[in-house]
CSV table of C-alpha atoms and ligand atoms in Angstrom, one decimal:
chain,number,residue,atom,x,y,z
M,1,MET,CA,18.9,-12.4,10.1
M,2,ALA,CA,17.2,-10.5,13.0
M,3,CYS,CA,13.6,-9.0,12.2
M,4,ASN,CA,11.1,-8.5,14.8
M,5,LYS,CA,8.2,-8.4,12.0
M,6,ARG,CA,9.0,-11.8,10.7
M,7,ARG,CA,10.4,-13.6,13.7
M,8,PRO,CA,9.0,-11.3,17.0
M,9,GLY,CA,12.0,-10.6,19.6
M,10,SER,CA,14.6,-11.4,17.2
M,11,GLY,CA,15.7,-7.9,16.9
M,12,CYS,CA,16.4,-5.7,14.2
M,13,SER,CA,19.3,-5.9,11.7
M,14,ALA,CA,18.2,-3.0,9.9
M,15,LEU,CA,18.6,-0.2,12.9
M,16,GLY,CA,22.2,0.0,12.7
M,17,GLY,CA,22.6,-2.1,9.7
M,18,TYR,CA,21.5,-1.1,5.9
M,19,SER,CA,18.7,1.3,5.6
M,20,ARG,CA,19.0,3.4,2.7
M,21,GLN,CA,15.1,2.3,2.0
M,22,LEU,CA,13.9,2.3,5.2
M,23,ALA,CA,11.7,4.6,7.1
M,24,VAL,CA,12.5,8.2,8.7
M,25,VAL,CA,9.2,8.8,10.3
M,26,GLY,CA,6.6,6.9,12.4
M,27,GLY,CA,9.0,3.7,13.3
M,28,SER,CA,9.7,2.3,16.5
M,29,ASP,CA,13.1,0.7,18.2
M,30,ALA,CA,11.7,-2.6,17.1
M,31,CYS,CA,11.0,-1.8,13.2
M,32,ILE,CA,11.7,0.7,10.8
M,33,ALA,CA,10.3,-1.5,7.7
M,34,THR,CA,8.6,0.9,5.4
M,35,HIS,CA,5.2,0.5,3.8
M,36,PRO,CA,5.9,-0.7,0.2
M,37,SER,CA,3.0,-0.3,-1.8
M,38,ASP,CA,2.4,2.5,-4.2
M,39,MET,CA,-1.5,1.9,-4.5
M,40,ALA,CA,-2.1,2.7,-0.7
M,41,VAL,CA,-0.5,5.9,-1.1
M,42,ALA,CA,-3.0,7.1,-3.5
M,43,MET,CA,-5.8,5.1,-1.5
M,44,ARG,CA,-4.7,7.5,1.6
M,45,VAL,CA,-4.7,10.5,-0.3
M,46,LEU,CA,-8.1,9.7,-1.6
M,47,ASP,CA,-9.6,9.1,1.5
M,48,ALA,CA,-10.3,5.5,0.5
M,49,THR,CA,-12.2,2.8,2.9
M,50,VAL,CA,-11.7,-0.7,3.5
M,51,GLU,CA,-14.6,-2.9,3.7
M,52,ALA,CA,-14.0,-6.6,5.6
M,53,VAL,CA,-16.1,-9.5,6.5
M,54,LYS,CA,-15.8,-10.9,9.5
M,55,PRO,CA,-15.9,-15.0,10.1
M,56,GLN,CA,-19.6,-14.5,11.3
M,57,GLY,CA,-20.3,-12.5,7.9
M,58,ALA,CA,-20.6,-9.3,9.6
M,59,THR,CA,-19.3,-6.6,7.5
M,60,ARG,CA,-17.3,-3.5,8.8
M,61,THR,CA,-15.9,-0.4,6.9
M,62,ILE,CA,-12.4,1.0,8.1
M,63,PRO,CA,-11.0,4.3,6.9
M,64,ILE,CA,-7.6,3.7,5.3
M,65,ALA,CA,-6.1,6.1,7.9
M,66,ASP,CA,-6.6,3.4,10.5
M,67,PHE,CA,-6.2,0.5,8.5
M,68,HIS,CA,-2.4,0.4,9.0
M,69,ARG,CA,-0.9,0.2,12.1
M,70,LEU,CA,2.3,1.4,13.6
M,71,PRO,CA,4.9,-0.8,14.8
M,72,GLY,CA,5.3,0.2,18.5
M,73,ASP,CA,6.8,-3.0,20.1
M,74,THR,CA,4.6,-5.3,18.1
M,75,PRO,CA,5.8,-4.8,14.4
M,76,GLU,CA,4.1,-8.1,13.2
M,77,ILE,CA,0.8,-7.0,13.6
M,78,GLU,CA,0.6,-4.6,10.5
M,79,THR,CA,-3.2,-3.7,10.1
M,80,VAL,CA,-6.2,-3.9,12.3
M,81,LEU,CA,-7.8,-6.9,10.5
M,82,GLU,CA,-8.6,-9.4,12.9
M,83,PRO,CA,-7.7,-13.3,12.5
M,84,GLY,CA,-9.5,-14.7,9.9
M,85,GLU,CA,-11.1,-11.2,8.8
M,86,LEU,CA,-11.1,-10.9,4.7
M,87,ILE,CA,-10.7,-7.8,2.5
M,88,ALA,CA,-14.1,-7.5,0.4
M,89,SER,CA,-13.9,-4.3,-1.1
M,90,VAL,CA,-12.0,-0.7,-1.2
M,91,THR,CA,-14.3,2.2,-2.1
M,92,LEU,CA,-13.3,5.7,-3.1
M,93,PRO,CA,-15.5,8.6,-2.1
M,94,LYS,CA,-16.7,11.0,-5.0
M,95,PRO,CA,-14.1,12.6,-7.1
M,96,ALA,CA,-11.9,15.2,-5.6
M,97,GLY,CA,-10.7,17.1,-8.8
M,98,GLY,CA,-8.0,19.1,-8.8
M,99,MET,CA,-4.6,17.9,-10.6
M,100,GLN,CA,-3.4,14.7,-9.3
M,101,HIS,CA,0.0,13.6,-9.3
M,102,TYR,CA,2.3,10.7,-8.3
M,103,ARG,CA,5.5,11.2,-8.4
M,104,LYS,CA,7.7,8.5,-7.2
M,105,VAL,CA,11.6,8.8,-6.8
M,106,ARG,CA,13.7,5.7,-6.9
M,107,ASP,CA,17.1,4.2,-7.5
M,108,ARG,CA,16.4,2.7,-10.7
M,109,ALA,CA,13.4,3.9,-13.1
M,110,SER,CA,11.3,0.7,-13.4
M,111,TYR,CA,10.8,-2.0,-11.3
M,112,ALA,CA,12.0,-0.8,-8.1
M,113,PHE,CA,10.3,0.3,-4.9
M,114,ALA,CA,10.2,4.1,-3.9
M,115,LEU,CA,12.8,5.9,-2.0
M,116,VAL,CA,10.4,8.5,-1.5
M,117,SER,CA,6.9,8.7,-3.6
M,118,VAL,CA,4.5,12.0,-3.4
M,119,ALA,CA,0.6,11.5,-3.9
M,120,ALA,CA,-1.0,14.7,-4.3
M,121,ILE,CA,-4.2,16.4,-5.2
M,122,ILE,CA,-3.6,20.0,-6.1
M,123,GLN,CA,-6.8,22.5,-6.6
M,124,PRO,CA,-6.9,25.5,-8.9
M,125,ASP,CA,-6.9,27.7,-5.7
M,126,GLY,CA,-3.5,26.2,-4.6
M,127,SER,CA,-4.7,24.0,-1.9
M,128,GLY,CA,-3.9,20.8,-1.5
M,129,ARG,CA,-3.7,17.0,-0.2
M,130,VAL,CA,-0.5,14.9,0.0
M,131,ALA,CA,0.4,11.7,1.2
M,132,LEU,CA,3.8,9.9,1.0
M,133,GLY,CA,5.1,6.5,0.4
M,134,GLY,CA,8.9,5.0,1.3
M,135,VAL,CA,9.1,7.1,4.2
M,136,ALA,CA,6.9,5.3,7.0
M,137,PRO,CA,5.8,2.3,7.9
M,138,LYS,CA,2.0,3.2,6.5
M,139,PRO,CA,1.3,5.4,3.8
M,140,TRP,CA,2.0,9.0,5.7
M,141,ARG,CA,-0.3,11.5,5.7
M,142,ARG,CA,-1.1,14.4,8.3
M,143,GLU,CA,-4.1,16.6,7.5
M,144,ASP,CA,-2.6,19.5,9.7
M,145,ALA,CA,0.3,19.8,7.2
M,146,GLU,CA,-2.0,20.4,4.4
M,147,ALA,CA,-3.3,24.0,6.0
M,148,GLU,CA,0.4,24.9,4.9
M,149,PHE,CA,0.2,24.5,1.3
M,150,SER,CA,-0.5,28.2,0.7
M,151,ARG,CA,3.5,28.8,2.2
M,152,GLY,CA,5.2,26.2,-0.2
M,153,ALA,CA,6.4,22.7,0.0
M,154,LYS,CA,9.2,23.2,2.8
M,155,ALA,CA,6.3,24.2,5.5
M,156,VAL,CA,4.2,21.5,4.2
M,157,MET,CA,6.8,19.1,4.7
M,158,ALA,CA,7.9,20.5,8.4
M,159,LYS,CA,4.8,19.6,9.8
M,160,LEU,CA,4.5,16.6,7.7
M,161,LEU,CA,7.9,15.2,8.5
M,162,ALA,CA,7.8,16.5,12.1
M,163,GLY,CA,9.7,14.1,14.6
M,164,ALA,CA,11.6,12.3,12.0
M,165,LYS,CA,14.1,10.1,12.9
M,166,PRO,CA,16.3,9.2,10.2
M,167,THR,CA,19.3,7.1,10.2
M,168,GLU,CA,22.7,8.4,9.0
M,169,GLU,CA,21.6,6.3,5.8
M,170,ASN,CA,18.5,7.3,5.0
M,171,LYS,CA,18.6,11.3,6.1
M,172,PHE,CA,18.6,12.1,2.5
M,173,LYS,CA,14.7,11.3,2.3
M,174,VAL,CA,13.8,14.1,4.5
M,175,PRO,CA,15.0,16.8,1.7
M,176,LEU,CA,14.0,14.5,-1.3
M,177,ALA,CA,10.6,14.6,-0.2
M,178,GLU,CA,10.6,18.6,0.3
M,179,ARG,CA,11.9,18.7,-3.0
M,180,ALA,CA,9.6,16.1,-5.1
M,181,LEU,CA,6.6,18.2,-3.7
M,182,ALA,CA,8.3,21.2,-5.0
M,183,ALA,CA,8.5,19.7,-8.3
M,184,VAL,CA,5.1,18.7,-8.2
M,185,LEU,CA,3.9,22.3,-7.0
M,186,ALA,CA,5.7,23.6,-10.1
M,187,GLU,CA,3.3,21.7,-12.1
M,188,PRO,CA,0.5,23.5,-13.8
M,189,ARG,CA,-2.7,23.9,-11.6
M,190,GLY,CA,-5.4,23.6,-14.4
T,1,MET,CA,8.7,-24.6,0.3
T,2,LYS,CA,6.8,-26.7,3.0
T,3,PRO,CA,4.0,-28.9,2.1
T,4,PHE,CA,0.5,-27.3,2.5
T,5,THR,CA,-3.0,-27.9,1.9
T,6,TYR,CA,-5.1,-25.7,-0.1
T,7,GLU,CA,-8.8,-24.8,-0.9
T,8,ARG,CA,-11.1,-22.3,-3.2
T,9,ALA,CA,-13.7,-20.5,-0.9
T,10,ALA,CA,-17.0,-20.4,-2.3
T,11,SER,CA,-18.1,-17.1,-0.5
T,12,PRO,CA,-16.5,-14.3,1.5
T,13,ALA,CA,-18.2,-15.5,4.9
T,14,GLY,CA,-17.2,-18.8,4.1
T,15,ALA,CA,-13.4,-18.0,3.3
T,16,ALA,CA,-13.4,-15.6,6.7
T,17,SER,CA,-14.7,-18.5,8.9
T,18,ALA,CA,-12.3,-21.2,7.1
T,19,ALA,CA,-9.6,-18.7,8.2
T,20,ALA,CA,-11.0,-18.3,11.9
T,21,ARG,CA,-10.8,-21.7,12.4
T,22,ARG,CA,-7.1,-22.4,11.6
T,23,PRO,CA,-5.0,-20.2,12.5
T,24,ASP,CA,-2.0,-21.3,10.3
T,25,ALA,CA,-3.7,-20.9,7.1
T,26,ARG,CA,-3.5,-17.7,4.8
T,27,PHE,CA,-5.7,-16.6,1.9
T,28,ILE,CA,-4.0,-16.4,-1.7
T,29,ALA,CA,-5.0,-13.9,-4.0
T,30,GLY,CA,-2.9,-13.2,-6.9
T,31,GLY,CA,0.1,-14.9,-5.1
T,32,THR,CA,2.7,-12.6,-6.1
T,33,ASN,CA,3.6,-11.6,-2.5
T,34,LEU,CA,3.0,-14.8,-0.5
T,35,LEU,CA,4.5,-17.4,-3.0
T,36,ASP,CA,7.6,-15.5,-2.7
T,37,LEU,CA,7.5,-15.5,0.8
T,38,MET,CA,6.6,-19.1,1.2
T,39,LYS,CA,9.3,-20.0,-1.4
T,40,LEU,CA,11.6,-18.1,1.3
T,41,GLN,CA,10.0,-20.0,4.5
T,42,ILE,CA,9.3,-16.6,5.4
T,43,GLU,CA,5.6,-17.6,5.5
T,44,THR,CA,5.0,-20.8,6.6
T,45,PRO,CA,0.9,-21.6,6.1
T,46,ALA,CA,-0.3,-25.4,6.5
T,47,HIS,CA,-3.1,-24.4,4.2
T,48,LEU,CA,-4.3,-21.8,2.0
T,49,ILE,CA,-7.4,-20.3,1.2
T,50,ASP,CA,-7.7,-19.0,-2.3
T,51,VAL,CA,-10.1,-16.4,-2.8
T,52,ASN,CA,-10.4,-15.7,-6.4
T,53,ASP,CA,-13.8,-17.3,-7.0
T,54,LEU,CA,-15.9,-14.7,-4.9
T,55,GLY,CA,-17.2,-12.6,-6.9
T,56,LEU,CA,-15.0,-9.6,-5.5
T,57,ASP,CA,-13.7,-8.8,-9.1
T,58,LYS,CA,-15.9,-5.7,-10.0
T,59,ILE,CA,-15.5,-2.2,-10.0
T,60,GLU,CA,-19.1,-0.4,-9.2
T,61,PRO,CA,-20.2,2.9,-8.9
T,62,THR,CA,-21.7,3.8,-5.5
T,63,PRO,CA,-24.9,5.8,-4.5
T,64,GLU,CA,-22.6,8.5,-2.7
T,65,GLY,CA,-21.0,9.1,-6.4
T,66,GLY,CA,-17.6,7.3,-5.5
T,67,LEU,CA,-16.5,3.6,-6.9
T,68,ARG,CA,-16.2,0.2,-4.9
T,69,ILE,CA,-13.4,-1.8,-6.0
T,70,GLY,CA,-13.4,-5.6,-5.4
T,71,ALA,CA,-10.6,-7.0,-3.3
T,72,LEU,CA,-9.7,-8.9,-6.6
T,73,VAL,CA,-9.8,-6.3,-8.7
T,74,ARG,CA,-6.3,-6.9,-10.7
T,75,ASN,CA,-3.8,-3.9,-10.3
T,76,THR,CA,-3.8,-3.7,-14.5
T,77,ASP,CA,-7.5,-3.9,-14.6
T,78,LEU,CA,-7.8,-1.1,-12.1
T,79,ALA,CA,-5.4,1.0,-13.8
T,80,ALA,CA,-7.0,1.4,-16.7
T,81,ASP,CA,-10.6,1.7,-15.9
T,82,ALA,CA,-11.7,4.8,-17.6
T,83,ARG,CA,-13.4,6.2,-14.7
T,84,VAL,CA,-10.4,5.6,-12.3
T,85,ARG,CA,-8.3,7.5,-15.1
T,86,ARG,CA,-10.5,10.1,-15.4
T,87,ASP,CA,-11.5,11.0,-11.8
T,88,TYR,CA,-8.8,9.3,-9.4
T,89,ALA,CA,-5.7,9.5,-11.7
T,90,VAL,CA,-3.2,9.8,-8.7
T,91,LEU,CA,-4.5,5.8,-8.3
T,92,SER,CA,-4.0,5.0,-11.6
T,93,ARG,CA,-0.4,6.9,-12.1
T,94,ALA,CA,0.4,5.1,-8.5
T,95,LEU,CA,-0.7,1.5,-9.4
T,96,LEU,CA,1.4,2.0,-13.1
T,97,SER,CA,4.5,3.3,-11.4
T,98,GLY,CA,4.7,-0.4,-9.0
T,99,ALA,CA,6.0,-3.7,-10.3
T,100,SER,CA,5.8,-5.1,-13.7
T,101,GLY,CA,3.1,-5.8,-16.2
T,102,GLN,CA,3.4,-9.0,-15.4
T,103,LEU,CA,3.3,-8.5,-11.5
T,104,ARG,CA,0.3,-6.0,-11.8
T,105,ASN,CA,-1.8,-8.7,-14.3
T,106,ARG,CA,-1.7,-10.9,-11.1
T,107,ALA,CA,-1.5,-8.6,-8.3
T,108,THR,CA,-5.2,-7.7,-6.6
T,109,THR,CA,-6.5,-4.8,-4.8
T,110,ALA,CA,-6.5,-6.5,-1.4
T,111,GLY,CA,-2.9,-7.9,-1.8
T,112,ASN,CA,-1.3,-4.4,-2.5
T,113,LEU,CA,-3.0,-2.9,0.5
T,114,LEU,CA,-1.2,-5.1,2.9
W,201,FAD,C1,9.4,-8.4,-8.2
W,201,FAD,C2,8.3,-7.3,-7.6
W,201,FAD,C3,8.4,-6.0,-7.3
W,201,FAD,C4,7.3,-5.3,-7.1
W,201,FAD,N1,7.1,-4.0,-7.1
W,201,FAD,C5,6.1,-3.3,-6.3
W,201,FAD,C6,6.1,-1.7,-6.7
W,201,FAD,O1,7.0,-1.3,-7.0
W,201,FAD,N2,5.2,-1.1,-6.0
W,201,FAD,C7,4.4,-1.9,-5.4
W,201,FAD,O2,3.2,-1.3,-4.6
W,201,FAD,N3,4.0,-3.1,-4.9
W,201,FAD,C8,5.0,-3.9,-5.7
W,201,FAD,N4,5.1,-5.4,-5.5
W,201,FAD,C9,4.2,-6.0,-4.8
W,201,FAD,C10,2.9,-6.1,-5.3
W,201,FAD,O3,2.2,-5.4,-5.5
W,201,FAD,C11,2.1,-7.1,-4.8
W,201,FAD,O4,3.0,-8.7,-4.2
W,201,FAD,C12,0.9,-7.3,-4.8
W,201,FAD,O5,0.3,-6.2,-4.8
W,201,FAD,C13,0.1,-8.5,-3.9
W,201,FAD,O6,-1.1,-8.9,-4.2
W,201,FAD,P1,-1.6,-10.2,-4.5
W,201,FAD,O7,-2.7,-10.3,-4.9
W,201,FAD,O8,-0.3,-11.2,-5.3
W,201,FAD,O9,-1.2,-10.9,-2.9
W,201,FAD,P2,-0.8,-12.4,-2.3
W,201,FAD,O10,0.5,-12.6,-2.4
W,201,FAD,O11,-2.0,-13.2,-2.8
W,201,FAD,O12,-1.1,-12.3,-0.8
W,201,FAD,C14,-0.7,-11.3,-0.1
W,201,FAD,C15,-1.0,-11.2,1.4
W,201,FAD,O13,-2.2,-10.6,1.4
W,201,FAD,C16,-3.2,-11.2,1.8
W,201,FAD,N5,-4.7,-11.5,1.3
W,201,FAD,C17,-4.8,-11.4,0.0
W,201,FAD,N6,-6.0,-11.2,-0.5
W,201,FAD,C18,-6.6,-11.0,0.7
W,201,FAD,C19,-8.0,-10.6,0.9
W,201,FAD,N7,-9.1,-10.5,0.2
W,201,FAD,N8,-8.1,-10.2,2.3
W,201,FAD,C20,-7.3,-10.5,3.5
W,201,FAD,N9,-5.8,-10.7,3.1
W,201,FAD,C21,-5.7,-11.2,1.9
W,201,FAD,C22,-2.5,-12.7,1.8
W,201,FAD,O14,-2.9,-13.7,2.8
W,201,FAD,C23,-1.4,-12.5,1.9
W,201,FAD,O15,-0.8,-12.2,3.1
W,201,FAD,C24,6.2,-6.2,-6.3
W,201,FAD,C25,5.9,-7.5,-6.0
W,201,FAD,C26,7.6,-8.1,-6.5
W,201,FAD,C27,7.2,-9.6,-6.7
W,202,FAD,C1,14.6,-5.3,-13.4
W,202,FAD,C2,15.9,-5.3,-14.0
W,202,FAD,C3,16.6,-6.4,-14.1
W,202,FAD,C4,17.9,-6.7,-14.7
W,202,FAD,N1,18.4,-8.0,-15.1
W,202,FAD,C5,19.5,-7.4,-15.9
W,202,FAD,C6,20.2,-8.8,-15.7
W,202,FAD,O1,20.1,-9.9,-15.0
W,202,FAD,N2,21.5,-9.4,-16.5
W,202,FAD,C7,21.9,-8.2,-17.6
W,202,FAD,O2,22.6,-8.4,-18.3
W,202,FAD,N3,21.2,-7.0,-17.3
W,202,FAD,C8,20.0,-7.0,-16.5
W,202,FAD,N4,19.1,-5.9,-16.8
W,202,FAD,C9,19.8,-4.5,-17.5
W,202,FAD,C10,19.2,-4.6,-18.7
W,202,FAD,O3,19.8,-5.5,-19.6
W,202,FAD,C11,19.5,-3.2,-19.3
W,202,FAD,O4,18.7,-2.3,-18.7
W,202,FAD,C12,18.9,-3.3,-20.6
W,202,FAD,O5,19.9,-3.7,-21.4
W,202,FAD,C13,19.5,-1.6,-21.4
W,202,FAD,O6,18.8,-1.7,-22.9
W,202,FAD,P1,18.0,-0.7,-23.0
W,202,FAD,O7,18.0,-0.9,-24.8
W,202,FAD,O8,16.8,-0.5,-22.3
W,202,FAD,O9,18.7,0.7,-22.6
W,202,FAD,P2,18.0,2.3,-22.3
W,202,FAD,O10,17.8,2.1,-20.8
W,202,FAD,O11,17.7,3.1,-23.3
W,202,FAD,O12,19.4,2.9,-22.1
W,202,FAD,C14,21.0,2.6,-21.4
W,202,FAD,C15,22.1,3.5,-21.6
W,202,FAD,O13,22.5,3.2,-23.0
W,202,FAD,C16,22.7,4.7,-24.0
W,202,FAD,N5,22.2,3.9,-25.2
W,202,FAD,C17,20.9,3.2,-25.5
W,202,FAD,N6,21.3,3.1,-26.8
W,202,FAD,C18,22.6,3.7,-26.8
W,202,FAD,C19,23.3,3.6,-28.6
W,202,FAD,N7,22.7,3.1,-29.7
W,202,FAD,N8,24.4,4.1,-28.4
W,202,FAD,C20,24.8,5.0,-27.6
W,202,FAD,N9,24.3,5.0,-26.2
W,202,FAD,C21,23.3,4.1,-26.3
W,202,FAD,C22,21.3,5.1,-22.9
W,202,FAD,O14,21.5,6.8,-23.7
W,202,FAD,C23,21.6,4.7,-21.7
W,202,FAD,O15,22.7,5.6,-21.1
W,202,FAD,C24,18.2,-5.6,-15.6
W,202,FAD,C25,17.3,-4.3,-15.8
W,202,FAD,C26,16.1,-4.4,-15.2
W,202,FAD,C27,15.4,-3.0,-15.1
């Protein structure tokens, strides 16, 4: 099977092939794989940092926003970790408060990866943060979209998914993400 | 699966330098992802560096009022931690929506980030 991530340069059988599960934003002509982790989407909305140890023993702190790379033309390089670098820990900043939601939409209710997932923290005044899973090669968050919370889910998603390039098979993810966020916003705030 | 050699690292820097010496090596934590990829020969490391004995399995408060989660903390333990459930409920919910109970018992924080 052609896969630029697993065998660089071999091509991509998902582009123009079976792509229901794959990315609608942030992908490239080389790769439209999604990042599959649910945990990482929550870590992104919580502004976690990743602590890594280098071979000589030096440590560094990487904000989660910078940890995963977009595929560009080197989809085989998925993170900014250097060869040999070990993850030692992940740190959460002090609690953000608010109502904290994780809404995962999938083809089967258990034991399945997300088609779309929404990690959101909604404050009593209606302001919020949101990151998406299942739509991009990394947990997908754009802080500028969060200024739109007062205008509702449609306005937030218009910014968050701006530039989306879905395939015929996965274009349903764009309205699905919007409705998943609308469902979260319909929940009580306190 | 292709044959491979195996070592258990004794310190984080030791694990990192062992990996830097051998570009054909991989860290192994819970193994829930890596072993599947090795069985399918999508990953064919010649050497595995086990990182389970590095003492990185604790969840500790930070001076800034946050939480530091060791790389080897299992998904199950992280999701069930009382501080995570109270103050970072989105994380607990995301973890419990993933995989299955058996997998979450093995899957680690670092492994699930990658
Ligand atoms: C059937 C199935 C269903 C799943 N469903 C979901 C799901 O719904 N949602 C979800 O989020 N996940 C899901 N997963 C993925 C699961 O969460 C991962 O397999 C798991 O988190 C990987 O962690 P691990 O410790 O087992 O990693 P390993 O398999 O040990 O390692 C994975 C990778 O991380 C590297 N690595 C490990 N530790 C470190 C470290 N400290 N520093 C640097 N690199 C490191 C390894 O070298 C390897 O490349 C599923 C997995 C399976 C098998
Ligand atoms: C990851 C995974 C792998 C699987 N692999 C296999 C496999 O290899 N082989 C296989 O055969 N199956 C497989 N299954 C399917 C599994 O066997 C079914 O999910 C299970 O049998 C459903 O039983 P349940 O009691 O959980 O049903 P529920 O999910 O509770 O219900 C299923 C449906 O039956 C209805 N229902 C339940 N009880 C009654 C009743 N008494 N009267 C009338 N309607 C009722 C419900 O309303 C619902 O529509 C797999 C499922 C998963 C999630």
